[in-house]
Coordinates of C-alpha atoms and ligand atoms in Angstrom, one line a residue:
X1 CA -11.4 -11.1 -19.5
X2 CA -13.6 -9.4 -22.1
X3 CA -12.2 -8.7 -25.5
X4 CA -10.5 -5.3 -26.0
X5 CA -9.7 -4.5 -22.4
X6 CA -7.3 -2.1 -20.8
X7 CA -5.2 -3.5 -17.9
X8 CA -4.2 -1.0 -15.2
X9 CA -1.2 -1.9 -13.1
X10 CA -1.7 -0.4 -9.7
X11 CA 1.3 0.9 -7.9
X12 CA -0.7 2.0 -4.9
X13 CA -2.2 5.3 -6.1
X14 CA -5.4 6.7 -4.7
X15 CA -6.5 7.3 -8.3
X16 CA -6.1 3.8 -9.9
X17 CA -9.8 3.0 -9.5
X18 CA -10.7 6.3 -11.1
X19 CA -8.7 5.4 -14.2
X20 CA -10.6 2.1 -14.5
X21 CA -14.0 3.8 -14.0
X22 CA -13.3 6.5 -16.5
X23 CA -12.4 3.9 -19.1
X24 CA -15.5 1.9 -18.4
X25 CA -17.6 5.0 -18.6
X26 CA -16.3 5.5 -22.1
X27 CA -17.5 1.9 -22.8
X28 CA -14.3 -0.2 -22.7
X29 CA -13.7 -2.9 -20.2
X30 CA -10.9 -2.0 -17.7
X31 CA -9.5 -4.0 -14.9
X32 CA -7.0 -3.2 -12.2
X33 CA -4.2 -5.6 -11.1
X34 CA -1.5 -5.1 -8.5
X35 CA 1.8 -4.1 -10.1
X36 CA 3.6 -7.3 -9.1
X37 CA 1.6 -9.8 -11.1
X38 CA 3.8 -11.8 -13.5
X39 CA 4.5 -10.9 -17.1
X40 CA 2.9 -14.2 -18.1
X41 CA -0.2 -13.2 -16.1
X42 CA -0.3 -9.9 -18.0
X43 CA 0.1 -11.6 -21.3
X44 CA -2.6 -14.2 -20.6
X45 CA -5.1 -11.4 -20.2
X46 CA -4.4 -10.2 -23.7
X47 CA -5.0 -6.5 -23.0
X48 CA -5.1 -4.1 -25.8
X49 CA -3.3 -1.5 -23.7
X50 CA -1.6 -1.2 -20.3
X51 CA -1.7 1.8 -18.0
X52 CA 0.9 2.2 -15.2
X53 CA -0.7 4.1 -12.3
X54 CA 0.7 6.7 -9.9
X55 CA 2.1 5.7 -6.5
X56 CA 2.8 7.1 -3.1
X57 CA 6.4 5.8 -3.5
X58 CA 9.4 7.5 -5.2
X59 CA 11.6 5.4 -7.5
X60 CA 14.8 6.4 -5.6
X61 CA 13.6 5.3 -2.1
X62 CA 14.3 1.8 -0.6
X63 CA 12.3 -1.0 -2.2
X64 CA 10.0 1.0 -4.6
X65 CA 7.4 -1.0 -6.5
X66 CA 9.1 -2.0 -9.8
X67 CA 8.2 -4.1 -12.8
X68 CA 10.3 -6.1 -15.1
X69 CA 12.0 -4.4 -18.0
X70 CA 10.4 -7.0 -20.2
X71 CA 7.2 -4.9 -20.2
X72 CA 9.0 -2.6 -22.7
X73 CA 9.3 -5.5 -25.2
X74 CA 5.8 -6.9 -25.3
X75 CA 4.5 -4.7 -28.1
X76 CA 1.3 -3.6 -26.3
X77 CA 0.7 0.1 -26.0
X78 CA 1.6 1.5 -22.6
X79 CA 0.6 4.8 -20.9
X80 CA 2.5 5.8 -17.7
X81 CA 0.8 8.2 -15.4
X82 CA 2.7 10.2 -12.7
X83 CA 4.8 7.5 -11.0
X84 CA 4.1 5.3 -14.0
X85 CA 5.8 7.9 -16.2
X86 CA 8.9 8.1 -13.9
X87 CA 9.0 4.3 -13.8
X88 CA 9.1 4.1 -17.6
X89 CA 11.8 6.7 -17.8
X90 CA 13.7 4.7 -15.1
X91 CA 13.3 1.4 -17.0
X92 CA 14.9 3.1 -20.0
X93 CA 17.9 4.1 -17.9
X94 CA 16.7 7.6 -16.8
X95 CA 17.4 9.2 -13.5
X96 CA 14.6 10.3 -11.1
X97 CA 15.2 12.8 -8.4
X98 CA 13.3 14.9 -5.9
X99 CA 12.5 18.1 -7.7
X100 CA 13.1 21.6 -6.5
X101 CA 9.5 22.6 -7.0
X102 CA 6.6 20.4 -6.0
X103 CA 3.5 20.5 -8.2
X104 CA 0.2 19.8 -6.5
X105 CA -3.2 20.7 -7.9
X106 CA -4.2 22.6 -11.0
X107 CA -1.2 23.5 -13.2
X108 CA -0.8 25.0 -16.7
X109 CA 0.4 22.4 -19.1
X110 CA 1.9 23.3 -22.5
X111 CA 2.1 20.8 -25.4
X112 CA 5.4 20.9 -27.2
X113 CA 4.8 18.3 -29.9
X114 CA 1.7 17.0 -31.7
X115 CA 3.4 14.4 -33.8
X116 CA 1.6 11.5 -32.2
X117 CA -2.0 10.4 -31.3
X118 CA -2.0 11.1 -27.5
X119 CA -2.7 14.8 -27.7
X120 CA -4.9 14.8 -30.8
X121 CA -7.5 17.6 -30.5
X122 CA -6.1 19.0 -27.2
X123 CA -5.3 22.7 -27.2
X124 CA -1.7 23.8 -26.8
X125 CA -2.3 25.2 -23.3
X126 CA -4.6 23.6 -20.8
X127 CA -5.1 23.0 -17.1
X128 CA -4.0 19.6 -15.7
X129 CA -4.0 18.1 -12.2
X130 CA -0.6 17.4 -10.8
X131 CA 0.5 15.6 -7.7
X132 CA 4.2 14.9 -7.5
X133 CA 7.5 16.0 -6.0
X134 CA 9.9 14.0 -8.2
X135 CA 11.2 14.7 -11.7
X136 CA 13.0 13.0 -14.5
X137 CA 16.6 14.0 -14.8
X138 CA 18.6 13.0 -17.8
X139 CA 15.8 11.8 -20.1
X140 CA 16.9 8.6 -21.9
X141 CA 17.7 9.2 -25.6
X142 CA 14.9 6.8 -26.8
X143 CA 12.3 9.2 -25.3
X144 CA 11.1 12.5 -26.5
X145 CA 9.4 15.3 -24.5
X146 CA 6.0 16.3 -25.8
X147 CA 4.8 18.6 -23.0
X148 CA 6.0 20.7 -20.1
X149 CA 4.9 23.0 -17.3
X150 CA 6.7 26.0 -15.8
X151 CA 8.5 23.9 -13.2
X152 CA 8.6 20.5 -14.9
X153 CA 10.5 20.4 -18.2
X154 CA 9.3 16.8 -18.9
X155 CA 5.6 16.6 -18.1
X156 CA 4.9 14.2 -21.0
X157 CA 6.9 12.0 -23.3
X158 CA 6.7 9.4 -26.0
X159 CA 9.1 6.7 -27.1
X160 CA 10.6 7.6 -30.4
X161 CA 9.7 4.2 -32.0
X162 CA 7.6 2.1 -29.6
X163 CA 3.9 2.7 -28.6
X164 CA 4.9 4.0 -25.2
X165 CA 3.5 7.2 -23.8
X166 CA 3.6 9.0 -20.5
X167 CA 2.2 12.0 -18.7
X168 CA 3.3 13.4 -15.3
X169 CA -0.3 14.8 -14.6
X170 CA -3.4 12.8 -13.9
X171 CA -5.7 12.7 -16.9
X172 CA -8.2 10.5 -14.9
X173 CA -9.0 13.4 -12.5
X174 CA -11.8 15.7 -13.4
X175 CA -9.7 18.8 -12.8
X176 CA -7.6 17.9 -15.9
X177 CA -9.5 19.9 -18.5
X178 CA -8.9 17.5 -21.4
X179 CA -8.1 14.4 -19.4
X180 CA -11.0 12.3 -20.9
X181 CA -9.9 13.2 -24.4
X182 CA -6.4 12.1 -23.7
X183 CA -7.6 8.8 -22.3
X184 CA -9.9 8.3 -25.3
X185 CA -7.0 9.1 -27.6
X186 CA -5.0 6.4 -25.9
X187 CA -7.7 3.7 -25.8
X188 CA -9.2 4.3 -29.3
X189 CA -6.5 5.9 -31.4
X190 CA -3.5 4.1 -29.9
X191 CA -4.8 0.8 -28.5
X192 CA -7.6 0.6 -31.1
X193 CA -10.1 -0.7 -28.6
X194 CA -13.8 -1.0 -29.6
X195 CA -16.7 -0.1 -27.3
X196 CA -17.6 -3.4 -25.5
X197 CA -18.7 -2.7 -21.9
X198 CA -22.4 -2.3 -21.1
X199 CA -24.5 -3.6 -18.4
X200 CA -27.5 -4.7 -20.5
X201 CA -27.4 -8.4 -19.9
X202 CA -25.8 -8.3 -16.5
X203 CA -28.9 -9.0 -14.5
X204 CA -30.3 -11.8 -16.6
X205 CA -27.0 -13.6 -16.7
X206 CA -26.2 -13.1 -13.0
X207 CA -29.6 -14.3 -11.8
X208 CA -29.4 -17.4 -13.8
X209 CA -25.8 -18.1 -12.5
X210 CA -26.9 -17.7 -8.9
X211 CA -29.9 -20.0 -9.4
X212 CA -27.7 -22.7 -10.8
X213 CA -24.9 -22.3 -8.2
X214 CA -27.1 -22.1 -5.1
X215 CA -29.7 -24.7 -6.2
X216 CA -31.5 -25.9 -3.1
X217 CA -29.0 -24.5 -0.5
X218 CA -29.4 -21.4 1.6
X219 CA -27.6 -18.1 1.5
X220 CA -26.9 -15.7 4.3
X221 CA -26.1 -12.1 3.9
X222 CA -24.8 -9.5 6.4
X223 CA -27.2 -6.7 5.5
X224 CA -25.9 -3.2 6.1
X225 CA -28.8 -1.2 4.6
X226 CA -26.5 0.5 2.1
X227 CA -27.0 0.6 -1.7
X228 CA -24.6 -2.3 -2.3
X229 CA -26.2 -4.6 0.2
X230 CA -29.7 -3.8 -1.0
X231 CA -28.8 -4.4 -4.7
X232 CA -27.0 -7.7 -3.7
X233 CA -30.0 -8.8 -1.7
X234 CA -32.4 -7.9 -4.4
X235 CA -30.5 -9.8 -7.1
X236 CA -30.1 -12.9 -5.0
X237 CA -33.7 -12.7 -3.8
X238 CA -34.8 -12.6 -7.5
X239 CA -32.8 -15.8 -8.1
X240 CA -33.6 -17.9 -5.0
X241 CA -36.4 -16.1 -3.1
X242 CA -36.8 -17.2 0.5
X243 CA -33.6 -19.2 0.5
X244 CA -31.8 -15.9 1.1
X245 CA -31.5 -15.0 4.8
X246 CA -30.4 -11.4 5.6
X247 CA -29.0 -10.6 9.0
X248 CA -29.0 -6.9 10.1
X249 CA -27.1 -6.0 13.2
X250 CA -28.3 -3.0 15.1
X251 CA -25.1 -1.7 16.7
X252 CA -26.8 1.2 18.3
X253 CA -24.5 3.4 16.3
X254 CA -26.9 3.9 13.4
X255 CA -28.8 6.9 12.3
X256 CA -32.2 7.7 13.9
X257 CA -34.8 5.1 13.0
X258 CA -32.5 3.3 10.7
X259 CA -33.6 -0.1 12.0
X260 CA -37.2 0.8 11.5
X261 CA -36.6 2.0 8.0
X262 CA -34.7 -1.1 7.1
X263 CA -37.3 -3.4 8.6
X264 CA -40.1 -1.6 6.7
X265 CA -38.3 -1.6 3.3
X266 CA -37.2 -5.3 3.6
X267 CA -40.3 -6.8 5.1
X268 CA -43.1 -4.8 3.7
X269 CA -41.8 -3.5 0.4
X270 CA -39.5 -6.2 -0.8
X271 CA -40.5 -9.3 1.1
X272 CA -37.0 -10.3 2.1
X273 CA -36.2 -12.8 4.9
X274 CA -34.5 -10.4 7.3
X275 CA -33.5 -10.9 10.9
X276 CA -32.7 -7.8 13.0
X277 CA -30.4 -8.4 15.9
X278 CA -30.3 -5.9 18.7
X279 CA -26.7 -5.7 19.8
X280 CA -26.6 -2.1 21.1
X281 CA -25.4 -2.9 24.6
X282 CA -22.7 -5.2 23.4
X283 CA -21.2 -2.6 21.0
X284 CA -21.5 0.2 23.5
X285 CA -19.7 -1.7 26.3
X286 CA -16.9 -2.9 24.0
X287 CA -16.3 0.6 22.9
X288 CA -16.3 2.0 26.4
X289 CA -13.3 4.4 26.9
X290 CA -11.9 3.8 23.4
X291 CA -10.6 7.0 21.7
X292 CA -8.4 5.8 18.8
X293 CA -10.4 5.6 15.6
X294 CA -8.6 2.6 14.2
X295 CA -9.2 0.7 17.5
X296 CA -12.9 1.6 17.2
X297 CA -12.9 0.1 13.8
X298 CA -11.1 -3.1 14.9
X299 CA -13.5 -3.6 17.9
X300 CA -16.6 -3.1 15.8
X301 CA -15.3 -5.4 13.1
X302 CA -14.6 -8.2 15.7
X303 CA -18.1 -7.8 17.3
X304 CA -19.8 -8.0 13.9
X305 CA -18.0 -11.2 13.0
X306 CA -18.7 -12.9 16.3
X307 CA -22.5 -12.0 16.2
X308 CA -22.8 -12.9 12.6
X309 CA -21.2 -16.3 13.1
X310 CA -23.5 -17.1 16.0
X311 CA -26.6 -16.1 14.2
X312 CA -25.8 -17.8 11.0
X313 CA -25.4 -21.1 12.8
X314 CA -29.1 -20.9 13.7
X315 CA -30.1 -21.2 10.0
X316 CA -30.0 -24.8 8.5
X317 CA -28.5 -25.9 5.2
X318 CA -26.5 -22.7 4.7
X319 CA -23.8 -23.1 2.1
X320 CA -23.2 -19.6 0.8
X321 CA -22.2 -16.3 2.3
X322 CA -23.3 -13.3 0.2
X323 CA -21.5 -10.0 0.4
X324 CA -22.2 -6.7 -1.2
X325 CA -18.5 -6.5 -2.3
X326 CA -18.0 -4.1 -5.2
X327 CA -15.0 -3.7 -7.5
X328 CA -13.5 -0.9 -5.4
X329 CA -13.4 -3.2 -2.4
X330 CA -11.7 -5.9 -4.5
X331 CA -9.1 -3.5 -5.6
X332 CA -8.5 -2.1 -2.1
X333 CA -8.2 -5.4 -0.5
X334 CA -5.6 -6.7 -3.1
X335 CA -3.3 -3.8 -2.3
X336 CA -1.3 -5.6 0.4
X337 CA 1.9 -3.9 -0.8
X338 CA 0.5 -0.4 0.0
X339 CA 2.9 2.0 1.6
X340 CA 2.2 2.1 5.4
X341 CA 1.2 5.7 5.7
X342 CA -0.8 5.5 2.4
X343 CA -3.3 3.3 4.2
X344 CA -5.4 6.1 5.5
X345 CA -8.2 4.2 7.2
X346 CA -8.9 0.5 7.5
X347 CA -12.4 0.6 5.9
X348 CA -12.9 -3.1 5.6
X349 CA -14.4 -3.9 8.9
X350 CA -15.5 -7.4 8.3
X351 CA -12.7 -8.6 6.1
X352 CA -12.0 -11.8 8.0
X353 CA -15.6 -13.2 7.7
X354 CA -15.4 -15.5 4.6
X355 CA -12.3 -17.5 5.8
X356 CA -13.7 -17.9 9.3
X357 CA -17.0 -19.1 8.2
X358 CA -15.9 -21.8 5.7
X359 CA -18.8 -20.9 3.4
X360 CA -18.7 -20.4 -0.3
X361 CA -18.8 -16.7 -1.3
X362 CA -21.5 -15.2 -3.4
X363 CA -20.5 -11.7 -4.6
X364 CA -22.7 -10.7 -7.6
X365 CA -21.5 -7.1 -7.7
X366 CA -17.8 -7.8 -7.4
X367 CA -16.9 -6.5 -10.9
X368 CA -19.0 -3.4 -10.7
X369 CA -18.2 0.1 -9.6
X370 CA -20.7 2.1 -7.4
X371 CA -22.3 4.0 -10.3
X372 CA -22.7 0.7 -12.2
X373 CA -24.4 -0.8 -9.1
X374 CA -26.8 2.1 -9.1
X375 CA -27.6 1.5 -12.8
X376 CA -28.4 -2.1 -12.0
X377 CA -30.5 -1.0 -9.0
X378 CA -32.5 1.3 -11.3
X379 CA -33.1 -1.5 -13.7
X380 CA -34.4 -3.6 -10.7
X381 CA -36.7 -0.7 -9.8
X382 CA -35.2 -0.4 -6.4
X383 CA -36.8 2.7 -4.7
X384 CA -34.8 5.9 -5.3
X385 CA -34.6 6.6 -1.6
X386 CA -32.4 3.5 -1.3
X387 CA -30.4 3.9 -4.5
X388 CA -29.4 7.4 -3.8
X389 CA -28.9 7.1 -0.1
X390 CA -25.7 8.7 1.1
X391 CA -23.1 6.2 2.2
X392 CA -22.9 5.4 5.9
X393 CA -19.6 4.0 7.3
X394 CA -19.6 0.5 8.8
X395 CA -18.4 1.8 12.3
X396 CA -21.4 4.2 12.2
X397 CA -21.6 7.1 14.6
X398 CA -18.7 5.8 16.6
X399 CA -16.4 7.6 14.2
X400 CA -18.6 10.7 14.0
X401 CA -18.3 11.2 17.8
X402 CA -14.7 12.3 18.1
X403 CA -13.0 10.6 21.0
X404 CA -14.9 8.6 23.6
X405 CA -18.5 7.6 22.9
X406 CA -21.5 7.1 25.2
X407 CA -25.3 6.7 24.8
X408 CA -25.9 10.4 25.5
X409 CA -23.6 11.6 22.8
X410 CA -25.1 9.0 20.4
X411 CA -28.6 10.4 21.0
X412 CA -27.3 14.0 20.5
X413 CA -25.8 13.1 17.1
X414 CA -28.8 11.1 16.0
X415 CA -31.2 14.0 16.8
X416 CA -28.9 16.6 15.1
X417 CA -28.4 14.4 12.0
X418 CA -32.1 13.9 11.7
X419 CA -32.7 17.6 11.6
X420 CA -30.0 18.0 9.0
X421 CA -31.7 15.2 6.9
X422 CA -35.1 17.0 7.1
X423 CA -33.6 20.3 6.0
X424 CA -31.7 18.7 3.2
X425 CA -35.0 17.4 1.9
X426 CA -36.9 20.6 2.6
X427 CA -34.3 22.6 0.6
X428 CA -34.1 19.9 -2.1
X429 CA -30.4 19.6 -1.5
X430 CA -30.1 15.9 -0.5
X431 CA -29.7 14.6 -4.0
X432 CA -27.2 17.3 -5.1
X433 CA -24.6 16.5 -2.4
X434 CA -22.7 13.2 -2.0
X435 CA -22.6 12.9 1.8
X436 CA -23.9 15.1 4.6
X437 CA -23.7 14.4 8.3
X438 CA -23.1 15.8 11.8
X439 CA -20.0 15.3 13.9
X440 CA -19.8 15.8 17.6
X441 CA -16.6 17.2 19.0
X442 CA -15.4 16.5 22.6
X443 CA -15.1 20.3 23.0
X444 CA -17.6 22.3 25.1
X445 CA -17.9 26.1 24.4
X446 CA -19.7 28.9 26.1
X447 CA -22.9 30.2 24.6
X448 CA -25.9 32.3 25.7
X449 CA -29.5 31.2 25.4
X450 CA -32.4 33.1 26.9
X451 CA -30.0 35.4 28.7
X452 CA -28.4 32.4 30.4
X453 CA -24.9 31.0 30.0
X454 CA -24.6 27.6 28.3
X455 CA -21.6 25.3 28.2
X456 CA -22.2 22.6 25.7
X457 CA -20.7 20.5 22.9
X458 CA -19.6 21.9 19.5
X459 CA -20.9 20.1 16.5
X460 CA -19.6 20.1 12.9
X461 CA -21.6 20.1 9.7
X462 CA -19.8 18.1 7.0
X463 CA -21.3 18.2 3.5
X464 CA -19.2 17.2 0.5
X465 CA -19.5 16.6 -3.2
X466 CA -17.5 13.8 -4.7
X467 CA -17.6 11.4 -7.6
X468 CA -15.7 8.6 -6.1
X469 CA -15.1 9.4 -2.4
X470 CA -11.3 9.4 -3.1
X471 CA -11.3 13.2 -3.6
X472 CA -14.0 15.5 -2.5
X473 CA -14.8 19.2 -2.1
X474 CA -17.0 20.8 0.6
X475 CA -20.4 21.8 -0.8
X476 CA -21.1 25.5 -1.4
X477 CA -24.6 25.8 0.0
X478 CA -26.8 28.8 0.5
X479 CA -26.4 30.7 3.8
X480 CA -30.1 30.5 4.6
X481 CA -29.9 26.7 4.5
X482 CA -26.9 26.7 6.8
X483 CA -28.5 29.1 9.1
X484 CA -31.7 27.1 9.3
X485 CA -29.8 23.9 10.1
X486 CA -27.8 25.7 12.7
X487 CA -30.8 27.4 14.4
X488 CA -32.8 24.2 14.5
X489 CA -29.9 22.1 15.9
X490 CA -29.0 24.6 18.6
X491 CA -32.7 25.1 19.6
X492 CA -33.9 21.5 19.4
X493 CA -30.9 19.4 20.4
X494 CA -30.1 19.6 24.1
X495 CA -26.3 19.2 24.4
X496 CA -25.1 21.3 21.4
X497 CA -24.7 25.1 21.5
X498 CA -22.5 25.7 18.5
X499 CA -22.4 24.4 14.9
X500 CA -19.4 25.0 12.6
X501 CA -19.2 24.2 8.8
X502 CA -16.2 22.2 7.6
X503 CA -14.8 23.8 4.5
X504 CA -11.9 21.5 3.9
X505 CA -11.6 19.4 0.8
X506 CA -10.2 15.9 0.5
X507 CA -7.3 15.9 0.2
X508 CA -5.9 17.3 2.5
X509 CA -8.7 16.3 4.9
X510 CA -10.8 13.1 4.7
X511 CA -14.6 13.0 4.5
X512 CA -15.1 11.5 8.0
X513 CA -13.2 13.1 10.8
X514 CA -11.9 9.8 12.2
Ligands
XMP1 P1 -12.9 9.1 4.2 O1 -13.3 9.5 5.6 O2 -11.9 8.0 4.1 O3 -14.3 8.4 3.6 O4 -12.6 10.2 3.3 C1 -14.5 8.0 2.3 C2 -15.8 7.2 2.3 O5 -15.7 6.1 3.1 C3 -16.6 6.1 4.2 N1 -15.9 5.5 5.4 C4 -16.0 4.2 5.8 N2 -16.8 3.2 5.3 N3 -16.0 1.8 7.0 C5 -16.8 2.0 6.0 O6 -17.6 1.1 5.6 C6 -15.1 2.7 7.5 O7 -14.4 2.5 8.5 C7 -15.2 4.0 6.9 N4 -14.5 5.2 7.1 C8 -14.9 6.1 6.1 C9 -17.0 7.5 4.4 O8 -18.2 7.6 5.1 C10 -17.0 8.0 3.0 O9 -18.2 7.7 2.3

């Protein structure tokens, strides 16, 4: 671990990664560990500060995620956030109960006490982001309240003697007006960290390491065409050239001309070794009649693994499997203790691959967040059209066609999505939104075209803005753009006669519909 780092203990919150990202953005190394690592493990990392994250659990329910009371004795500054705050109060002997008033979203917060470093420079009244339904009752005598809201008397506290702080709100979420200042106060004024995290030497060091490790062996990479897999391939290619073999599986569930685009960029522009496997029929037949989104994901994951295994056996002298794993994936997959209904979707479609293939793993981006991957990609001069591509989910169009899929529906979505893409470019909107796509509903409605009745599918336009894909808001776009997209799709795509715009944020919705 780098010197001067902040260790985040994750209790299963959707926001734990955002805390780490915000701290790294400030220039201090931050790393996330599951809450149940041992105290010795924590101490061995020599963190300058510890943050206890939020959680979908409540302290008073059966088997909540807890930590040893010893954490209160280790003399490293601690900041508890949301559940982390309640947990600290609980460890000091406090009582946590369901509160009468839930607080969700933007809330007025009032500072009661400035006699500490945490709220240095923060105005007495500000907006914070809340997400809780529990409260501290009987605050332990060692603790002192330093802030409240109209329905939560203890919205922030400090320990009277120790370097222990806690806030009920989420300073890591953008909606908290002075959240970054509070985090900075904690890491610089309280933990006394110095700025130590920048990506300047990352490329040079990583390429050298790969060269040494791989030596004269071969590396295979399951290439998805997304930013992470491009940057991974590019770095490894720089290190070992033609010893990298990329395998791209055309599932038939891709966007229009995706295969052609990938082939052009890899073969012509970057000179990668890439093999494109046509597996359209196989995916379509295994998904036949499947409606449940999680089943779709499982089936697709299984097919991927089996095709990839078969193809990789055809390449000789392979010793390494490269993956475009980024830090968010590492954190997600370590959260085995997550509450059952807090696992919203099983995103990691090819999770079982490494163990099955008995290959050594090469994951050069595994410590980086997405925005850091883009910075590296920029340094590598990877074309903008790749670096700023919107993400595309592994299960592809199968989760954008709600319910049962078939070739006809796939073609309809591909055509509609392509029109959307063109208009996003024409209106110069593409780079200002985070993800934009078309969904096809299994609902037909009545329309009228050229004086004739139509009875066709309804499609949904989903366009969102987000920093981290954990929370998102629908994009507020000009009506003439929306009208143009709607007119073109209805006129040019046979099969759709209605387009609706999804104006739900995440939460409570998710970005994809399945
Ligand atoms: P949700 O729908 O969970 O999406 O709000 C957040 C981000 O994840 C993408 N997504 C997936 N990516 N496999 C993936 O590789 C999946 O099963 C999957 N489901 C959603 C989604 O496109 C968005 O960028």
